[in-house]
Coordinates of C-alpha atoms in Angstrom, one line a residue:
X1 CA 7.2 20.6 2.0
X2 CA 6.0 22.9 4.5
X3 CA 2.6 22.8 3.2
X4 CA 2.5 19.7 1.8
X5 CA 3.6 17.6 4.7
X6 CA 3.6 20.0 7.5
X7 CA 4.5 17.7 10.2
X8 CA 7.8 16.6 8.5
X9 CA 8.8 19.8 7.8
X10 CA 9.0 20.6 11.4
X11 CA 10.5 17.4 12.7
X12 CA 13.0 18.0 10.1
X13 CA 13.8 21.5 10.8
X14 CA 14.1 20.7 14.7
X15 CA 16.9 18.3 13.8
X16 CA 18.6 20.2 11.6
X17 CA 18.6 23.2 14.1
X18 CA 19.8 21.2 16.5
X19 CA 23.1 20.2 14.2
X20 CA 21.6 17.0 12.1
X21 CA 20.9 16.0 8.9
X22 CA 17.2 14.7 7.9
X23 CA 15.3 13.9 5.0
X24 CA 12.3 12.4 4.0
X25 CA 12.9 8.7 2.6
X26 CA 10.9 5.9 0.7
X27 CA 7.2 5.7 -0.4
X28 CA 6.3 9.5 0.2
X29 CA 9.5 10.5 -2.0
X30 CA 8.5 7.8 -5.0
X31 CA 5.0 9.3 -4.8
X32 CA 6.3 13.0 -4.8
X33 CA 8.4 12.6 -7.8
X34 CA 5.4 10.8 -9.5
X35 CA 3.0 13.8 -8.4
X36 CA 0.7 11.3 -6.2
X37 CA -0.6 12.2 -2.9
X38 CA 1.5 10.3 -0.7
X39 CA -0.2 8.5 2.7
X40 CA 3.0 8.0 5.0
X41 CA 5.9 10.2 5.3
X42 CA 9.2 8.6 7.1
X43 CA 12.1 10.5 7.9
X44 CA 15.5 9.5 7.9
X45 CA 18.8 11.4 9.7
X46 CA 22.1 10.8 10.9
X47 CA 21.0 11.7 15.0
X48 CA 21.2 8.4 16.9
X49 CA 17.3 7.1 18.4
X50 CA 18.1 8.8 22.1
X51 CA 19.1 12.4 20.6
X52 CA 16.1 12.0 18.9
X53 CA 13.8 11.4 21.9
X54 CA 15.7 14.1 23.5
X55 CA 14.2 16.9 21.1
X56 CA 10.8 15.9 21.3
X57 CA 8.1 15.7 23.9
X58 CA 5.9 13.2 22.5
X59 CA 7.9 10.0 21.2
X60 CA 6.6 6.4 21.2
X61 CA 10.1 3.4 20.8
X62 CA 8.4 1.7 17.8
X63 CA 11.6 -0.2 17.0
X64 CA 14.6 1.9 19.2
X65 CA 16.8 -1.2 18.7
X66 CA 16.9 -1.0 15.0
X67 CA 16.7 2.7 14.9
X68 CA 13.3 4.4 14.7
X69 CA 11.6 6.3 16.8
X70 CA 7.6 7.3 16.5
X71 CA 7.6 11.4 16.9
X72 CA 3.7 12.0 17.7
X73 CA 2.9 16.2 16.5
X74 CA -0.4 16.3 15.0
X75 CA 0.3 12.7 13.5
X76 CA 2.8 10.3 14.0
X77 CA 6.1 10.5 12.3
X78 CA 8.7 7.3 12.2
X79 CA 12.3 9.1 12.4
X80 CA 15.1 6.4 12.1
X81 CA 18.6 6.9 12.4
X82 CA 20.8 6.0 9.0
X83 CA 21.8 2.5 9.3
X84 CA 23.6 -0.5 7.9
X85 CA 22.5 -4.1 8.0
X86 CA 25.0 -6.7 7.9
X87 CA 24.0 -10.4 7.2
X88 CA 20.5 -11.9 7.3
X89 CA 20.3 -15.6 8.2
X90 CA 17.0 -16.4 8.3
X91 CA 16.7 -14.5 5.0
X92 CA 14.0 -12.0 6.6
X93 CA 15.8 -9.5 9.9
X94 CA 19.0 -8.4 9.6
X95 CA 21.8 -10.1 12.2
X96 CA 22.9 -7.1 13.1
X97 CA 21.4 -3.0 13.0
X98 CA 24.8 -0.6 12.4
X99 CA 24.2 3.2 12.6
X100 CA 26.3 4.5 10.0
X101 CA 27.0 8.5 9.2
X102 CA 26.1 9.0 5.5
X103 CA 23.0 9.0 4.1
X104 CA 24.6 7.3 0.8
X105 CA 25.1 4.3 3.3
X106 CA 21.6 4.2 4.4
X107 CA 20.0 4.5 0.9
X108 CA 22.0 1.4 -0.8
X109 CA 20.5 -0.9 1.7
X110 CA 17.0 -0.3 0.6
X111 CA 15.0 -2.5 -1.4
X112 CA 14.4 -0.7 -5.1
X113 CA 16.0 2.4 -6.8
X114 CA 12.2 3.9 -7.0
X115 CA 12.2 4.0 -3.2
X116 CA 15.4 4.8 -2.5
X117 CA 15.6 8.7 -3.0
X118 CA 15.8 11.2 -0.6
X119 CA 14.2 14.4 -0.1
X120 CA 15.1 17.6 1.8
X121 CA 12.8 19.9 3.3
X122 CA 13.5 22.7 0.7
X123 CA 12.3 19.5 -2.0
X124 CA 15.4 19.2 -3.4
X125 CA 15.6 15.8 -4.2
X126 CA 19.0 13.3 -3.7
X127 CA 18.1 10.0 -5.8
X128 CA 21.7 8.2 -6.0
X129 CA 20.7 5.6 -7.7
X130 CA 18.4 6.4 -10.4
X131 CA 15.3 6.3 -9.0
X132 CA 13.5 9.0 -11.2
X133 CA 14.7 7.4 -14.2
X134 CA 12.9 4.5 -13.5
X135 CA 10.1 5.9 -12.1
X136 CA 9.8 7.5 -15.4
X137 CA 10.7 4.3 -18.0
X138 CA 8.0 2.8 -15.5
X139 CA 10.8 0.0 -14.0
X140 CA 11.3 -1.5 -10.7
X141 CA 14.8 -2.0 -10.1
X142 CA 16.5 -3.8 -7.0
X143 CA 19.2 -1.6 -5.6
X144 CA 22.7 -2.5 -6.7
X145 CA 23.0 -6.3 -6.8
X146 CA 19.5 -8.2 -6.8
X147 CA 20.7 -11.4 -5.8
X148 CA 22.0 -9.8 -2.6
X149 CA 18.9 -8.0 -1.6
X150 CA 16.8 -10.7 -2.6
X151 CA 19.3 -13.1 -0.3
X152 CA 18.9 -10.3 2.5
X153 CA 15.0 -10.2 2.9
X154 CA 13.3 -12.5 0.7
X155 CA 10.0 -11.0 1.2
X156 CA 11.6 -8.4 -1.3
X157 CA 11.3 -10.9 -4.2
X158 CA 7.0 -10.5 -3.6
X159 CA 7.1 -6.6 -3.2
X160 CA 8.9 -6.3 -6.5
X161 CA 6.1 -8.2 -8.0
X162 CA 3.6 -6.0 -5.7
X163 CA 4.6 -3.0 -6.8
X164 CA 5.0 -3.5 -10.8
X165 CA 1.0 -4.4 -9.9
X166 CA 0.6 -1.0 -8.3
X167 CA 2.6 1.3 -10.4
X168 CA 1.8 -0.8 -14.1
X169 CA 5.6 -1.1 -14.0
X170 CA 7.7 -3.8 -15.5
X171 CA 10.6 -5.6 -13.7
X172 CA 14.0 -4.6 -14.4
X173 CA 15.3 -8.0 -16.5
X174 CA 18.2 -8.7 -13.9
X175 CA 15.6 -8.2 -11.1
X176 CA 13.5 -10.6 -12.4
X177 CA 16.2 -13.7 -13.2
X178 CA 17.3 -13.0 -9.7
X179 CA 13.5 -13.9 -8.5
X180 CA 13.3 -16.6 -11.0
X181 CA 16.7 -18.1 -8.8
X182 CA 16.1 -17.3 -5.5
X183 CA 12.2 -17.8 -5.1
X184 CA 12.8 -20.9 -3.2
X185 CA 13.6 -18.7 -0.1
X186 CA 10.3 -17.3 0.0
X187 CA 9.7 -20.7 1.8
X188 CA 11.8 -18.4 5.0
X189 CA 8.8 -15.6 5.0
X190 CA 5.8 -15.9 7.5
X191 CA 2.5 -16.8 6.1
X192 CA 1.0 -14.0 7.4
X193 CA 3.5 -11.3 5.1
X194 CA 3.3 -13.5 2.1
X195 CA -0.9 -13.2 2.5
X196 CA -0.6 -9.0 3.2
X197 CA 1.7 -8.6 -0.1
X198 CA -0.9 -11.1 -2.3
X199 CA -4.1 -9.1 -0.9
X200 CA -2.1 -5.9 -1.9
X201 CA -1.7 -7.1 -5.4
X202 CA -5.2 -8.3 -5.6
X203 CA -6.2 -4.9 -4.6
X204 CA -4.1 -3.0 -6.7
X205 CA -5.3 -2.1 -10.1
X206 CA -3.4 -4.4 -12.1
X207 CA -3.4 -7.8 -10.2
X208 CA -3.5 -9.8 -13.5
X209 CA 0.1 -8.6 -13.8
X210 CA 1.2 -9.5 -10.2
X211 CA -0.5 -12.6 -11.0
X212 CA 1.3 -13.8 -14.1
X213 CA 4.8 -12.6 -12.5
X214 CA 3.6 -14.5 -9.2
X215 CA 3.3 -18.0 -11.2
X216 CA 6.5 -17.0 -14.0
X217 CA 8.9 -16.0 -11.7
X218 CA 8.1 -19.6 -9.5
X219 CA 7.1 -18.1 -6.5
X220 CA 3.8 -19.4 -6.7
X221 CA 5.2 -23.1 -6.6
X222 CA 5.7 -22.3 -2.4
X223 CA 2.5 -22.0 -1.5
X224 CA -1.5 -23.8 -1.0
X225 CA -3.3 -23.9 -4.4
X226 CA -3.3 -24.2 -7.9
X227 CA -2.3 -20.7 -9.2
X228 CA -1.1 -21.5 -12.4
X229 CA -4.4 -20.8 -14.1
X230 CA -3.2 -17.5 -14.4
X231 CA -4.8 -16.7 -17.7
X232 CA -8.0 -16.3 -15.4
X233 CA -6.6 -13.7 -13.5
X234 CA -6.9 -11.2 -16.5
X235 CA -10.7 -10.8 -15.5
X236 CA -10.3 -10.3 -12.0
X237 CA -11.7 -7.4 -9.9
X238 CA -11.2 -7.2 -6.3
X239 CA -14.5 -4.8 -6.3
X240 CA -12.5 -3.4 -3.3
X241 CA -12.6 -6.4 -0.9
X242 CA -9.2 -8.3 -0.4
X243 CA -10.7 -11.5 0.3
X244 CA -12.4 -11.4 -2.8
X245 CA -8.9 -12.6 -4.3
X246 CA -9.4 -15.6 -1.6
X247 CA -13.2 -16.5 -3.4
X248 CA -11.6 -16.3 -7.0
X249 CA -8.7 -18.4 -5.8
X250 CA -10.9 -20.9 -4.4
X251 CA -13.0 -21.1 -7.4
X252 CA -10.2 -21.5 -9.6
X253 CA -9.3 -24.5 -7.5
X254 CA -13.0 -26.4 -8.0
X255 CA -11.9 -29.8 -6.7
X256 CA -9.6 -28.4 -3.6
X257 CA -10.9 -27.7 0.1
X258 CA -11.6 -23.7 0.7
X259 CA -11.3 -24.5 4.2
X260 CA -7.7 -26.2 3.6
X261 CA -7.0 -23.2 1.4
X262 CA -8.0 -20.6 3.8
X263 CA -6.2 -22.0 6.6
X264 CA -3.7 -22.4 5.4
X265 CA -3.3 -18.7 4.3
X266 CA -4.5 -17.9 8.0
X267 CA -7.4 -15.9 7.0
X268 CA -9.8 -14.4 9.8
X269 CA -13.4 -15.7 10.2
X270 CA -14.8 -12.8 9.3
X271 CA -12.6 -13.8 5.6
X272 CA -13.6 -17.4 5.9
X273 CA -17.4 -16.2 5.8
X274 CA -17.5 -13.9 2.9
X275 CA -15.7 -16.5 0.7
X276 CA -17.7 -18.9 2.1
X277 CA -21.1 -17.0 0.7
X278 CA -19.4 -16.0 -2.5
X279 CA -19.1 -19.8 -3.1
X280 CA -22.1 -20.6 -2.1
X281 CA -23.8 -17.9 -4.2
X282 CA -22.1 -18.9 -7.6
X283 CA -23.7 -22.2 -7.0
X284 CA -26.8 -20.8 -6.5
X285 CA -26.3 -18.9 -9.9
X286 CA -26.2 -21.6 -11.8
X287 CA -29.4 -22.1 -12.8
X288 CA -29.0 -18.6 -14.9
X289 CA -30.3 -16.4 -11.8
X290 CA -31.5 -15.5 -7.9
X291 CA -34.5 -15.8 -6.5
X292 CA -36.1 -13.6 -3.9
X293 CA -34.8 -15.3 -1.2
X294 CA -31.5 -15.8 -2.7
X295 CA -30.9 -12.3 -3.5
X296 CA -32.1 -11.6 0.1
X297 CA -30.0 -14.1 1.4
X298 CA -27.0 -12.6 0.0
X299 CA -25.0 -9.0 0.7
X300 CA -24.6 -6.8 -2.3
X301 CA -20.9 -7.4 -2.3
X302 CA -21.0 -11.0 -2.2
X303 CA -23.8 -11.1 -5.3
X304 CA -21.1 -8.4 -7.1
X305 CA -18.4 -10.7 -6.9
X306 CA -20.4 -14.4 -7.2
X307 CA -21.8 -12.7 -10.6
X308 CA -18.2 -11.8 -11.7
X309 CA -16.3 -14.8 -10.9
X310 CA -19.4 -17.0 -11.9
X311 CA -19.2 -15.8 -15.4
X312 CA -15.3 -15.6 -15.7
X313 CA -14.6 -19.1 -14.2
X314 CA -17.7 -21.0 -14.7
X315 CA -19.4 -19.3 -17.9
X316 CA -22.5 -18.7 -16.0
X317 CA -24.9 -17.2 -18.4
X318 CA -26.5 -14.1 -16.4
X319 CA -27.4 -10.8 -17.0
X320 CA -26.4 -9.1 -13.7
X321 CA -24.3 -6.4 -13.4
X322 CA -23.6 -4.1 -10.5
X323 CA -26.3 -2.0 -11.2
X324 CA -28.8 -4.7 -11.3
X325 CA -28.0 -6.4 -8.4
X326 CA -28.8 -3.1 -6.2
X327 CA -31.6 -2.4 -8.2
X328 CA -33.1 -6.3 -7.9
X329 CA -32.6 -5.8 -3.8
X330 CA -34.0 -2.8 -3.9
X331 CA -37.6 -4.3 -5.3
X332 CA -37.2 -7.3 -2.5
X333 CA -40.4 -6.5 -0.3
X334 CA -37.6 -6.6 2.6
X335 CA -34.0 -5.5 3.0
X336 CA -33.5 -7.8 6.3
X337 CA -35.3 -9.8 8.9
X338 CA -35.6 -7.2 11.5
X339 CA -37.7 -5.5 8.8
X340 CA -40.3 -8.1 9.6
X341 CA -42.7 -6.4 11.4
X342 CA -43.2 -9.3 14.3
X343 CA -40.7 -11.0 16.4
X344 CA -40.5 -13.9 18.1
X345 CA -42.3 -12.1 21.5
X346 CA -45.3 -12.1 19.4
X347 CA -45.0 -15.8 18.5
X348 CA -45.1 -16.5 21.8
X349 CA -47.6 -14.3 22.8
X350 CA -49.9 -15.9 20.0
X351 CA -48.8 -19.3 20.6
X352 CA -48.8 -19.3 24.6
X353 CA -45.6 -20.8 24.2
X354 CA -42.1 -20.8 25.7
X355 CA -39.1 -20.0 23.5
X356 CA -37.4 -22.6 21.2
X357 CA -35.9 -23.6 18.3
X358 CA -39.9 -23.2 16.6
X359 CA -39.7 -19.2 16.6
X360 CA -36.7 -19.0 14.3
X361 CA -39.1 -21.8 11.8
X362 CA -41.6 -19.5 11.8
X363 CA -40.1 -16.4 11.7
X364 CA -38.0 -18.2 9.0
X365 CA -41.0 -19.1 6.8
X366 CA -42.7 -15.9 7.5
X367 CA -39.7 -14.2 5.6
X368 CA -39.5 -16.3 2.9
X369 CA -43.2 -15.6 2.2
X370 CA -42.4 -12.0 2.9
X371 CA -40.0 -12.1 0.0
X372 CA -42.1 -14.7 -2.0
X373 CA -44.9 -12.0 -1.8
X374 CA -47.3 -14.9 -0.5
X375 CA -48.3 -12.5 2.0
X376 CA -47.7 -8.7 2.7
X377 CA -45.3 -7.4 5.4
X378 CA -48.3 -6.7 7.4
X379 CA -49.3 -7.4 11.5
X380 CA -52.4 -7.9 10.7
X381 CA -52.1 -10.9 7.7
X382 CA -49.0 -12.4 9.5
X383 CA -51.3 -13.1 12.6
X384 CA -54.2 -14.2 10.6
X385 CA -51.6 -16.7 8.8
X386 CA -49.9 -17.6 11.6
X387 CA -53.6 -19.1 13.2
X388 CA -55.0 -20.5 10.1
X389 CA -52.0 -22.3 8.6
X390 CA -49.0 -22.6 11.1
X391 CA -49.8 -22.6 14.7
X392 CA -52.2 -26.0 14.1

């Protein structure tokens, strides 16, 4: 561990010289065991959130009420103190925080058996309740009784399905009736976590799978959309954008409002935009291909995706692939408008004419001939055109 996660090592070994236990917990300990390069190391021990402020210079109170302290050395570290949670009401935040003094009582309130080892710093590992073994029959497993820890934090019943799409793992049988019973109280999680933990499974590299247990289990039935084409998910690819899942979700849905839609998953503008061009250039594709201006008109990663989905959902006849589509705007005469080599200070100039709405019409149609190669790129022919044809 010392050279692997420096950092941890040393908050580690601080505590324990000081008289506590710590280990590492959760994701960084699943990816260890599976020999993955892990992104996020948390630490766990039994020293309560102010001793553990008290041994470090730089700490940030992330969440000091429910037991975790940030401890900033070359990269922050959350360090929180072994704890029991008692009931949940709203099915999301536990009641109540208890520190407790075992790490066995901190580990059976987790979520899964895969991310509920623990690891010294000597990388000896303490997995209580079989976490390797399912890590290595590929299973995700709910710690102890899945009813209760989907009844705790409902969100739970979505990362199960989030995580079988990451890891190609199945879901352990009794983990997956209990999901089948209890996905009614998804209807308790915020929008905004139900959208991260979709976009997550869209992203991952086996979304059809997080897909079909999305609709089987009867999550899906909670939420905006039709998702129970499921079949379509098979030929998804995120092509690494998340709100590609958003477009293919949209398009799936051909009579409903992607403005409804995307609202009501709260997705940002900047979202709202790309699936709005995706949508737009699948329709454009319908005719068998893109023009000039089209293809112009269009970012390579929208054109990627409207080829993709436009073919899988609508059996578009095309012949683009990825390749294609960089190499087509690649030969476009232009690559964007302020490659045009006038602006709309030399409309003026020419025209002796104030500014309004009439420069971005020209400059407009002086692209599209650009790209239409009904005239070069060139000073010299724009003016000449811009006399002769447009400014009488």
């Amino acid at each position: 561990m010392e050279n692997r996660w420096p950092d941890a090592y040393k908050v580690i070994s601080i505590l324990e010289n000081a008289g506590f236990e710590a280990y590492v917990v959760g994701g960084a300990v699943r990816d260890f065991v599976r020999g993955v390069k892990a992104n996020d190391v948390d630490i766990t021990t039994n020293a309560l959130p102010l001793q553990v402020k008290e041994l470090f210079e730089h700490t940030i109170d992330v969440g000091i009420d429910h037991g975790t302290v940030l401890v900033v050395l070359s990269e922050p570290i959350e360090v929180t103190t072994f704890r029991s949670e008692t009931t949940y009401s709203d099915h999301r935040r536990p009641d109540e925080v208890t520190f407790v003094h075992t790490l066995e009582e901190d580990l059976k309130r987790r979520d899964f058996t895969i991310n509920s080892m623990a690891l010294t710093k000597e990388d000896k590992l303490i997995d209580l309740f079989g976490g390797k073994s399912d890590l290595l029959h590929k299973v995700v497993k709910a710690v102890g009784n899945p009813k209760e820890r989907f009844s705790e934090d409902a969100l739970r019943m979505l990362r199960a399905i989030r995580f079988s799409a990451q890891l190609d793992f199945t879901l352990d049988s009794a983990t997956e009736a209990a999901i089948k019973v209890l996905h009614p109280l998804i209807i308790h999680i915020s929008i905004e976590r139900v959208k991260v933990e979709l976009e997550k499974i869209w992203m991952s590299d086996y979304p059809s799978k997080g897909m079909d247990l999305f609709t089987s289990t009867g999550l899906s039935k909670h939420f905006v959309g039709n998702w129970e084409a499921s079949a379509c998910w098979s030929d998804f690819e995120s092509f690494g954008i998340k709100a590609n899942g958003w477009a293919f979700l949209i398009l799936m849905n051909k009579d409903s409002s992607y403005r409804e839609i995307l609202s009501a998953y709260k997705c940002s503008n900047i979202e709202k935009k790309h699936v709005k061009e995706v949508l737009v250039a699948v329709d454009c594709l319908k005719k068998g291909r893109w023009d000039s201006v089209e293809l112009f008109q269009f970012s390579e990663e929208v054109l990627i995706a409207a080829s993709s989905y436009g073919r899988v959902l609508y059996k578009i006849k095309h012949s683009y692939t990825p390749e294609k589509i960089i190499e087509e705007k690649r030969k476009l005469a232009i690559s964007s408008k302020r490659d045009v080599v006038i602006s709309g200070n030399d409309l003026m100039e020419w025209k002796q004419d104030k500014r309004g709405p009439w420069i971005k019409e020209a400059l407009d149609k002086i692209t599209i001939m650009i790209l239409n190669k009904e005239i070069k790129n060139d000073r010299a022919q724009i003016k000449e055109w811009f006399f002769r044809e447009y400014n009488n």
